[in-house]
Structure formats: C-alpha cells, structure tokens
Amino acid sequence: MSTVGRNEPCPCGSGKKYKKCCEKENVVNIDTLVNQELDVLQAQLYDFIATAQDAKMEEAYHDYLKKMELMKADPDIYEMAFVSWFGSTQKAADGTRLIDRFIDKTAGTVTRPQTAAVLESWRNLRVTAGTVEKVDDSTLHVEEVVTGEKLIVKERFGKLEEKSFFLALLLPNGDKFLPFAQYFIYPSIEKAAMELVNIRFEQGEFENLQDYLADQYMMLADVGFVLYSAEKKNSGKKAAAEAVGTEIEAAEPSDESGEQADTIEGVEIWKTPEYVEAITSLQTFLTEKGEDKAESDLLVAVLEKYFYTERPTIRNPKIYSGALVDMAKNIDEISIRHVQKELAEYFDVSANSISRRSKQIWESYQDTVHKLLNK
C-alpha cells in the first residue's frame, strides 16, 4: 500500500501539506485514489471514442451489425463492445488509434504521477482470450489461450463459474489489468471456444496472438455467443429427455464439400442465417425441378465451400442460389441447365445480378468443382 509523506501535498487537493490537513484524520491510501481516478479516465476514454466523428468507425459498425447474432440478441452490449474494440485497436491512416489520441489529449491534465504512468501504459492495451482459472471478490485469474500466460484482472465480477471462457480488452495497471468497457464471460463452452481460437489462429496469417485477437475480437465475441446459446439449448433438451427417460443422440456435423467444417461440438458456426437461406433456396429449386440428386449435391457443396472460405456479406441470399444454378452451364459433366430469365423470375432477383455472381464464383471455384467431380 502506498501512503502520503507528511510534507507532501495532501491528496485531497486542498493545497496544504498532508501533515497540516488530512493526516490527523486517517492515513490516505494513494492506491485507492489512483483507482478512483482510473475509473473516471476509463469512462472518459469510452465517451471520447463513442463521440468521435470517425467515418471508418461508422462504416465498420454497420458492416459488423449485419453479421453478428450477438447484435440481434442485445444491441446495447454489441455497441459497447464495438466502440471499445474499434477505438482501442483499429488504426487510422496515420497509424494512430482513438485511444492514443485520448491519451495525448488527457495526459497533461493528470496531476498524480502514479495515475499518469498508468494512463500512458494504456497504449499497450492487451486483447486476451482464455480460461478463468480462479475468481475471488476483486480479481480474476486467467490463463491465456496459445501463450499460456497467467493474467490477473482487477474487477468485482460477482458470482462466476471457473473454467469459463473469457474474452476482453485489458488496460494495464501495474502488473495487473483492468477490463475496458464490455467484456465477455461464457460458461460451459470453455473447451470448445479455446479449441476454436487455437485452430483459427494456427490457420490464419497473423504473426502473433495479439494481432489475431485484435483483428478478430468482435467475431470471437459473436462465436462465443452462438456456442453458448447452442449449449443452453442442448442442455435444455437433455434435461427434458432425462425427465421422460429418453436419450438424445448428438447430430454428426457434415460438410458436403469434403473439407473439415468450421464446427465445434456440432455447431456449424460459419453458417449465418443468410448462408442457410441461400443453401436452402438452392436445394428447394433443384428438388422442385426434379434435378439429379448427385448433381444437385455437387452445386450445394460448391456453394457451401464458397461461403465457408470467403465468408461474404450477403444482402440478398437468393442471388447466390440462382448463381449456382446458372454456373452449372459451365460444367460439361452435369446436365442441369436453366436460363437466367427463368432463374431471375423464380428467385425474384435480377438476371444481371445472377450473371455477375455466377461468373465470379466460377472464375474462383472451377478447380474446386473439378476436384469434387473426381471424388
């Protein structure tokens, strides 16, 4: 614990020496005062980011808004998470972040040296994902994924399950950390989530874990939400089954493209509602038209492969459904043939949209088509 010397200025701000002011009442804990000031600075930092007139942030917000299941469940949590993430990790053209601009603007107004030092260290904000190893009234002990480092996070977390999955933006505070704004703690999915982060990091092109987590933070928050929601749903089904004395068999995840699916414990997390709609619409059309099942399965597999690999942001899923049928005209080995006008009318989209998307997918995925044909 740090204390104030008798001849130092009193921390209460009176301008008097400590011995002539508050010493007679109590010994002042500087750590408490610093923590109070840091709480205020955190709130100011968030407000600074949230009110910044940043066109890039506005555009990115709406892009993520379309993709994330978490947003649909709780818009307030999404907005807080997005604002804190963008402002502390995303760089402008000049290489600075909003958090850097805040520190530059605020540093001169912070008079207490200890507080000023911590504020400056916030430039080294850490993005982390890991396992909750231990929790008490005021700290959380986390083992970070990949690195295995042990981190101590200062916060009153309340009742919390150990072995939960923890995802957060952490502001340095000496040898410990403070969670910045919105953080995520998902119980029951720690094993699946940690495995997912490991796999995606290893398969990615990022040089280090920090770069990966800083880039993928929002998507990992959303994946955690999807996994946790699926776990709660499965737990409810199991409980109901046990109540009536039946058994539920877990469905085996399938990937018709022949590749290992981005699937954890039966949840195909890459399949957004838009992707599912496009795939389902394609299957429905091919079934209604009485097309050969093997040939139809091939087109569906190509579309799934395209979504899984490219992860496009989709406005109208049925354009992709029509595009895959149109693309079939390039494949001599199959007999599916439908003119663009027919497809446009069926899927209620423009023929030009189908044509453009069909050409794009064929140019990128014709090798995939031939690989699938040879299996």
Short mmCIF file of C-alpha atoms in Angstrom, two decimals:
data_model
loop_
_atom_site.label_atom_id
_atom_site.label_comp_id
_atom_site.label_asym_id
_atom_site.label_seq_id
_atom_site.Cartn_x
_atom_site.Cartn_y
_atom_site.Cartn_z
CA MET A 1 0.00 0.00 0.00
CA SER A 2 1.32 3.49 -0.87
CA THR A 3 0.93 6.30 1.68
CA VAL A 4 1.48 10.04 1.58
CA GLY A 5 4.56 11.60 3.20
CA ARG A 6 3.84 14.20 5.91
CA ASN A 7 5.40 17.06 3.95
CA GLU A 8 3.86 16.14 0.60
CA PRO A 9 0.81 17.93 -0.81
CA CYS A 10 -2.36 16.46 0.63
CA PRO A 11 -4.11 14.14 -1.87
CA CYS A 12 -7.44 15.76 -1.04
CA GLY A 13 -6.40 18.69 -3.25
CA SER A 14 -6.55 21.39 -0.57
CA GLY A 15 -3.05 22.67 -1.44
CA LYS A 16 -1.87 22.19 2.12
CA LYS A 17 0.82 19.81 3.30
CA TYR A 18 -0.54 16.45 4.32
CA LYS A 19 0.56 16.86 7.97
CA LYS A 20 -1.48 20.04 8.24
CA CYS A 21 -4.54 18.68 6.54
CA CYS A 22 -5.81 15.07 6.48
CA GLU A 23 -3.08 13.25 8.42
CA LYS A 24 -4.83 13.76 11.72
CA GLU A 25 -7.94 12.04 10.39
CA ASN A 26 -6.68 8.98 8.52
CA VAL A 27 -3.79 7.60 6.54
CA VAL A 28 -4.74 8.11 2.89
CA ASN A 29 -4.31 5.12 0.63
CA ILE A 30 -2.92 6.50 -2.62
CA ASP A 31 -3.83 3.26 -4.41
CA THR A 32 -7.49 3.94 -3.64
CA LEU A 33 -7.25 7.46 -5.00
CA VAL A 34 -5.43 6.28 -8.13
CA ASN A 35 -8.06 3.61 -8.76
CA GLN A 36 -10.82 6.18 -8.43
CA GLU A 37 -9.07 8.41 -10.95
CA LEU A 38 -8.57 5.48 -13.33
CA ASP A 39 -12.29 4.69 -13.16
CA VAL A 40 -13.03 8.24 -14.24
CA LEU A 41 -10.44 8.09 -17.03
CA GLN A 42 -11.91 4.83 -18.34
CA ALA A 43 -15.35 6.41 -18.58
CA GLN A 44 -13.87 9.45 -20.31
CA LEU A 45 -11.97 7.23 -22.75
CA TYR A 46 -15.11 5.37 -23.73
CA ASP A 47 -17.04 8.63 -24.20
CA PHE A 48 -14.18 10.05 -26.29
CA ILE A 49 -14.33 7.05 -28.65
CA ALA A 50 -18.12 6.88 -28.77
CA THR A 51 -18.48 10.54 -29.72
CA ALA A 52 -15.63 10.64 -32.24
CA GLN A 53 -16.70 11.69 -35.71
CA ASP A 54 -14.99 8.80 -37.45
CA ALA A 55 -16.40 7.72 -40.82
CA LYS A 56 -14.37 4.49 -40.82
CA MET A 57 -15.81 3.51 -37.43
CA GLU A 58 -19.36 4.24 -38.61
CA GLU A 59 -18.90 2.11 -41.72
CA ALA A 60 -17.34 -0.76 -39.77
CA TYR A 61 -20.16 -0.63 -37.21
CA HIS A 62 -22.82 -1.25 -39.84
CA ASP A 63 -20.74 -3.98 -41.53
CA TYR A 64 -20.50 -5.94 -38.28
CA LEU A 65 -24.11 -5.19 -37.49
CA LYS A 66 -25.19 -7.32 -40.46
CA LYS A 67 -23.07 -10.30 -39.47
CA MET A 68 -23.45 -10.74 -35.73
CA GLU A 69 -26.00 -12.86 -33.91
CA LEU A 70 -25.00 -11.09 -30.69
CA MET A 71 -26.34 -7.82 -32.06
CA LYS A 72 -29.77 -9.33 -32.61
CA ALA A 73 -29.85 -10.57 -29.02
CA ASP A 74 -28.58 -7.43 -27.28
CA PRO A 75 -27.84 -4.27 -29.30
CA ASP A 76 -26.55 -2.36 -26.25
CA ILE A 77 -23.88 -4.95 -25.47
CA TYR A 78 -22.88 -5.05 -29.12
CA GLU A 79 -22.50 -1.28 -29.36
CA MET A 80 -20.40 -1.01 -26.20
CA ALA A 81 -18.17 -3.89 -27.27
CA PHE A 82 -17.74 -2.49 -30.76
CA VAL A 83 -16.94 1.06 -29.63
CA SER A 84 -14.32 -0.05 -27.09
CA TRP A 85 -12.77 -2.53 -29.55
CA PHE A 86 -12.60 -0.15 -32.50
CA GLY A 87 -11.20 2.76 -30.52
CA SER A 88 -8.50 0.74 -28.82
CA THR A 89 -7.30 -1.49 -31.67
CA GLN A 90 -8.09 -0.01 -35.09
CA LYS A 91 -5.58 2.40 -36.63
CA ALA A 92 -6.26 5.44 -38.78
CA ALA A 93 -4.24 6.25 -41.89
CA ASP A 94 -1.59 7.98 -39.77
CA GLY A 95 -1.11 4.85 -37.65
CA THR A 96 -2.79 6.20 -34.52
CA ARG A 97 -5.79 4.83 -32.66
CA LEU A 98 -8.51 6.78 -30.87
CA ILE A 99 -7.09 5.58 -27.55
CA ASP A 100 -3.75 7.18 -28.47
CA ARG A 101 -5.46 10.47 -29.27
CA PHE A 102 -7.27 10.37 -25.94
CA ILE A 103 -4.04 9.78 -24.00
CA ASP A 104 -2.29 12.59 -25.88
CA LYS A 105 -5.19 14.93 -25.13
CA THR A 106 -5.62 13.95 -21.47
CA ALA A 107 -2.11 13.25 -20.19
CA GLY A 108 -1.38 16.90 -19.43
CA THR A 109 -4.43 17.20 -17.18
CA VAL A 110 -3.48 14.28 -14.90
CA THR A 111 -1.51 15.63 -11.94
CA ARG A 112 -0.86 12.48 -9.89
CA PRO A 113 2.30 10.73 -11.19
CA GLN A 114 1.02 7.23 -10.45
CA THR A 115 -2.19 7.85 -12.39
CA ALA A 116 -0.32 9.48 -15.27
CA ALA A 117 2.01 6.47 -15.55
CA VAL A 118 -0.89 4.03 -15.73
CA LEU A 119 -2.69 6.17 -18.29
CA GLU A 120 0.41 6.19 -20.52
CA SER A 121 0.66 2.39 -20.23
CA TRP A 122 -2.83 2.08 -21.73
CA ARG A 123 -1.23 2.49 -25.14
CA ASN A 124 -0.19 -1.15 -24.61
CA LEU A 125 -3.77 -2.37 -24.24
CA ARG A 126 -3.93 -6.16 -24.40
CA VAL A 127 -6.61 -8.20 -26.10
CA THR A 128 -6.97 -11.59 -24.47
CA ALA A 129 -8.93 -14.82 -24.68
CA GLY A 130 -8.52 -17.57 -22.15
CA THR A 131 -9.79 -19.74 -19.35
CA VAL A 132 -10.96 -18.46 -15.98
CA GLU A 133 -8.72 -20.39 -13.58
CA LYS A 134 -9.72 -18.69 -10.35
CA VAL A 135 -12.04 -15.91 -9.21
CA ASP A 136 -12.48 -14.06 -5.92
CA ASP A 137 -14.19 -10.87 -4.78
CA SER A 138 -11.95 -8.46 -6.67
CA THR A 139 -9.74 -10.37 -9.11
CA LEU A 140 -9.97 -12.84 -11.95
CA HIS A 141 -7.10 -15.18 -12.78
CA VAL A 142 -6.98 -16.07 -16.46
CA GLU A 143 -4.79 -18.49 -18.38
CA GLU A 144 -4.44 -17.07 -21.87
CA VAL A 145 -5.01 -19.26 -24.92
CA VAL A 146 -1.93 -20.16 -27.00
CA THR A 147 0.59 -18.31 -24.80
CA GLY A 148 -0.46 -19.96 -21.52
CA GLU A 149 0.37 -16.72 -19.69
CA LYS A 150 -1.30 -16.08 -16.35
CA LEU A 151 -3.11 -12.74 -16.17
CA ILE A 152 -4.70 -11.09 -13.14
CA VAL A 153 -7.70 -8.88 -13.90
CA LYS A 154 -8.98 -6.47 -11.24
CA GLU A 155 -12.76 -6.19 -11.16
CA ARG A 156 -15.69 -7.13 -8.94
CA PHE A 157 -17.06 -9.92 -11.09
CA GLY A 158 -19.59 -11.28 -8.63
CA LYS A 159 -20.66 -14.91 -8.86
CA LEU A 160 -18.80 -16.55 -11.72
CA GLU A 161 -18.04 -20.09 -12.79
CA GLU A 162 -14.44 -21.15 -13.02
CA LYS A 163 -13.40 -22.73 -16.33
CA SER A 164 -15.48 -20.17 -18.21
CA PHE A 165 -14.25 -18.67 -21.48
CA PHE A 166 -13.04 -15.09 -21.02
CA LEU A 167 -12.66 -12.55 -23.83
CA ALA A 168 -11.69 -8.97 -23.06
CA LEU A 169 -9.81 -5.78 -23.82
CA LEU A 170 -7.42 -5.22 -20.92
CA LEU A 171 -5.88 -1.93 -19.81
CA PRO A 172 -2.56 -2.34 -17.97
CA ASN A 173 -2.46 -1.33 -14.31
CA GLY A 174 0.97 -2.18 -12.98
CA ASP A 175 1.37 -5.97 -13.03
CA LYS A 176 -2.40 -6.42 -13.29
CA PHE A 177 -5.10 -5.39 -15.77
CA LEU A 178 -8.41 -3.55 -15.84
CA PRO A 179 -11.16 -4.72 -18.22
CA PHE A 180 -12.13 -1.93 -20.59
CA ALA A 181 -15.86 -1.37 -21.07
CA GLN A 182 -17.63 -4.54 -22.28
CA TYR A 183 -16.01 -7.92 -21.74
CA PHE A 184 -17.39 -11.43 -22.30
CA ILE A 185 -17.53 -14.41 -19.95
CA TYR A 186 -19.14 -17.55 -21.35
CA PRO A 187 -19.58 -20.55 -19.01
CA SER A 188 -19.87 -24.14 -20.25
CA ILE A 189 -18.14 -23.59 -23.61
CA GLU A 190 -14.53 -23.06 -22.50
CA LYS A 191 -13.18 -26.20 -24.14
CA ALA A 192 -14.91 -25.58 -27.47
CA ALA A 193 -14.08 -21.87 -27.56
CA MET A 194 -10.41 -22.38 -26.68
CA GLU A 195 -10.12 -25.06 -29.36
CA LEU A 196 -11.71 -22.73 -31.88
CA VAL A 197 -9.31 -19.87 -31.11
CA ASN A 198 -6.33 -22.22 -31.36
CA ILE A 199 -7.46 -23.61 -34.71
CA ARG A 200 -8.24 -20.26 -36.27
CA PHE A 201 -5.01 -18.69 -35.04
CA GLU A 202 -2.93 -21.57 -36.40
CA GLN A 203 -4.71 -21.47 -39.76
CA GLY A 204 -4.53 -17.69 -40.06
CA GLU A 205 -1.83 -15.40 -41.35
CA PHE A 206 -1.22 -13.37 -38.19
CA GLU A 207 2.30 -13.18 -36.80
CA ASN A 208 1.26 -13.17 -33.15
CA LEU A 209 -1.73 -13.77 -30.91
CA GLN A 210 -2.26 -10.08 -30.17
CA ASP A 211 -2.64 -9.19 -33.84
CA TYR A 212 -5.06 -12.07 -34.32
CA LEU A 213 -7.23 -11.26 -31.29
CA ALA A 214 -7.24 -7.53 -32.07
CA ASP A 215 -8.46 -8.27 -35.59
CA GLN A 216 -10.97 -11.00 -34.70
CA TYR A 217 -12.23 -9.78 -31.30
CA MET A 218 -15.77 -8.94 -32.36
CA MET A 219 -16.23 -12.12 -34.38
CA LEU A 220 -14.95 -14.22 -31.47
CA ALA A 221 -17.41 -12.48 -29.15
CA ASP A 222 -20.18 -13.42 -31.56
CA VAL A 223 -18.95 -17.01 -31.93
CA GLY A 224 -18.88 -17.31 -28.14
CA PHE A 225 -22.47 -16.14 -28.03
CA VAL A 226 -23.52 -18.66 -30.69
CA LEU A 227 -21.75 -21.52 -28.92
CA TYR A 228 -23.18 -20.55 -25.53
CA SER A 229 -26.70 -20.27 -26.95
CA ALA A 230 -26.35 -23.70 -28.55
CA GLU A 231 -25.05 -25.16 -25.29
CA LYS A 232 -28.00 -23.78 -23.34
CA LYS A 233 -30.40 -25.15 -25.94
CA ASN A 234 -28.77 -28.59 -25.85
CA SER A 235 -28.76 -28.59 -22.06
CA GLY A 236 -32.47 -27.86 -22.07
CA LYS A 237 -33.12 -30.75 -24.46
CA LYS A 238 -31.03 -33.14 -22.37
CA ALA A 239 -32.84 -32.12 -19.21
CA ALA A 240 -36.20 -32.69 -20.88
CA ALA A 241 -35.06 -36.05 -22.21
CA GLU A 242 -33.85 -37.16 -18.79
CA ALA A 243 -37.19 -36.15 -17.30
CA VAL A 244 -39.04 -38.54 -19.59
CA GLY A 245 -36.38 -41.23 -19.58
CA THR A 246 -35.27 -40.92 -23.24
CA GLU A 247 -31.91 -40.38 -24.90
CA ILE A 248 -30.88 -37.74 -27.40
CA GLU A 249 -28.14 -38.53 -29.88
CA ALA A 250 -25.92 -35.64 -30.94
CA ALA A 251 -26.14 -34.96 -34.64
CA GLU A 252 -22.90 -35.50 -36.50
CA PRO A 253 -21.76 -32.37 -38.34
CA SER A 254 -21.48 -32.84 -42.06
CA ASP A 255 -19.54 -30.98 -44.71
CA GLU A 256 -20.56 -31.98 -48.19
CA SER A 257 -17.53 -30.23 -49.68
CA GLY A 258 -15.28 -32.91 -48.21
CA GLU A 259 -13.35 -30.36 -46.15
CA GLN A 260 -13.15 -30.18 -42.37
CA ALA A 261 -16.02 -27.88 -41.39
CA ASP A 262 -15.63 -24.92 -39.06
CA THR A 263 -17.61 -26.85 -36.49
CA ILE A 264 -17.23 -27.12 -32.74
CA GLU A 265 -19.27 -29.71 -30.84
CA GLY A 266 -21.89 -29.95 -33.58
CA VAL A 267 -22.39 -26.21 -34.08
CA GLU A 268 -21.50 -25.05 -37.59
CA ILE A 269 -20.60 -21.53 -36.56
CA TRP A 270 -19.73 -20.34 -40.06
CA LYS A 271 -23.31 -20.75 -41.27
CA THR A 272 -25.03 -17.40 -40.89
CA PRO A 273 -28.82 -17.18 -41.42
CA GLU A 274 -28.13 -15.65 -44.85
CA TYR A 275 -25.92 -18.57 -45.87
CA VAL A 276 -28.50 -21.07 -44.68
CA GLU A 277 -31.23 -19.28 -46.66
CA ALA A 278 -29.15 -19.31 -49.85
CA ILE A 279 -28.30 -23.01 -49.49
CA THR A 280 -31.89 -23.96 -48.63
CA SER A 281 -33.30 -21.97 -51.57
CA LEU A 282 -30.86 -23.68 -53.93
CA GLN A 283 -31.83 -27.13 -52.61
CA THR A 284 -35.55 -26.33 -52.88
CA PHE A 285 -35.23 -25.18 -56.50
CA LEU A 286 -33.26 -28.25 -57.56
CA THR A 287 -35.73 -30.56 -55.83
CA GLU A 288 -38.77 -28.86 -57.37
CA LYS A 289 -37.21 -29.10 -60.83
CA GLY A 290 -36.51 -32.81 -60.36
CA GLU A 291 -32.76 -32.49 -60.93
CA ASP A 292 -30.39 -35.41 -60.39
CA LYS A 293 -29.54 -35.70 -56.69
CA ALA A 294 -25.80 -36.24 -57.17
CA GLU A 295 -25.55 -33.25 -59.50
CA SER A 296 -27.63 -31.14 -57.13
CA ASP A 297 -25.44 -32.14 -54.19
CA LEU A 298 -22.40 -31.00 -56.16
CA LEU A 299 -23.81 -27.50 -56.63
CA VAL A 300 -24.77 -27.28 -52.97
CA ALA A 301 -21.27 -28.42 -51.96
CA VAL A 302 -19.68 -25.72 -54.12
CA LEU A 303 -21.88 -23.03 -52.56
CA GLU A 304 -21.08 -24.25 -49.04
CA LYS A 305 -17.38 -24.28 -49.89
CA TYR A 306 -17.64 -20.73 -51.23
CA PHE A 307 -19.37 -19.44 -48.10
CA TYR A 308 -17.03 -21.31 -45.77
CA THR A 309 -13.91 -19.97 -47.48
CA GLU A 310 -14.91 -16.45 -48.49
CA ARG A 311 -17.43 -15.50 -45.75
CA PRO A 312 -19.12 -12.87 -47.97
CA THR A 313 -21.50 -10.28 -46.55
CA ILE A 314 -24.85 -11.06 -48.19
CA ARG A 315 -27.69 -8.65 -48.87
CA ASN A 316 -29.88 -10.99 -50.94
CA PRO A 317 -29.19 -14.71 -50.39
CA LYS A 318 -31.25 -15.82 -53.38
CA ILE A 319 -28.82 -14.18 -55.81
CA TYR A 320 -26.31 -16.83 -54.75
CA SER A 321 -28.89 -19.61 -55.13
CA GLY A 322 -29.63 -18.56 -58.70
CA ALA A 323 -25.94 -18.01 -59.44
CA LEU A 324 -25.04 -21.61 -58.60
CA VAL A 325 -27.73 -22.96 -60.91
CA ASP A 326 -26.56 -20.60 -63.66
CA MET A 327 -22.96 -21.64 -63.07
CA ALA A 328 -23.90 -25.24 -63.94
CA LYS A 329 -23.87 -24.33 -67.65
CA ASN A 330 -20.05 -24.25 -67.41
CA ILE A 331 -19.84 -27.85 -66.18
CA ASP A 332 -19.98 -30.35 -69.04
CA GLU A 333 -20.22 -33.31 -66.67
CA ILE A 334 -23.65 -32.38 -65.33
CA SER A 335 -26.98 -31.86 -67.09
CA ILE A 336 -28.56 -29.05 -65.05
CA ARG A 337 -29.47 -26.21 -67.40
CA HIS A 338 -31.75 -23.22 -66.73
CA VAL A 339 -31.78 -19.84 -68.47
CA GLN A 340 -31.14 -16.68 -66.48
CA LYS A 341 -34.61 -15.28 -67.14
CA GLU A 342 -36.20 -18.35 -65.54
CA LEU A 343 -33.87 -18.14 -62.55
CA ALA A 344 -34.49 -14.42 -62.13
CA GLU A 345 -38.25 -14.95 -62.04
CA TYR A 346 -38.06 -17.91 -59.66
CA PHE A 347 -35.70 -16.27 -57.15
CA ASP A 348 -37.17 -12.78 -57.64
CA VAL A 349 -33.82 -11.14 -58.39
CA SER A 350 -32.34 -9.50 -61.48
CA ALA A 351 -30.78 -11.60 -64.23
CA ASN A 352 -27.74 -9.30 -64.22
CA SER A 353 -27.13 -9.97 -60.52
CA ILE A 354 -27.26 -13.71 -61.10
CA SER A 355 -24.93 -13.44 -64.10
CA ARG A 356 -22.32 -11.36 -62.26
CA ARG A 357 -22.26 -13.60 -59.21
CA SER A 358 -22.23 -16.77 -61.28
CA LYS A 359 -19.21 -15.55 -63.25
CA GLN A 360 -17.38 -14.52 -60.08
CA ILE A 361 -17.87 -17.86 -58.34
CA TRP A 362 -16.98 -19.88 -61.45
CA GLU A 363 -13.73 -17.96 -62.00
CA SER A 364 -12.65 -18.59 -58.42
CA TYR A 365 -14.01 -22.09 -57.83
CA GLN A 366 -13.88 -24.07 -61.06
CA ASP A 367 -10.90 -26.02 -59.70
CA THR A 368 -12.99 -26.90 -56.65
CA VAL A 369 -15.79 -28.10 -58.91
CA HIS A 370 -13.48 -30.46 -60.76
CA LYS A 371 -11.98 -31.79 -57.53
CA LEU A 372 -15.47 -32.59 -56.27
CA LEU A 373 -16.39 -34.24 -59.56
CA ASN A 374 -13.40 -36.56 -59.28
CA LYS A 375 -14.35 -37.81 -55.83
#
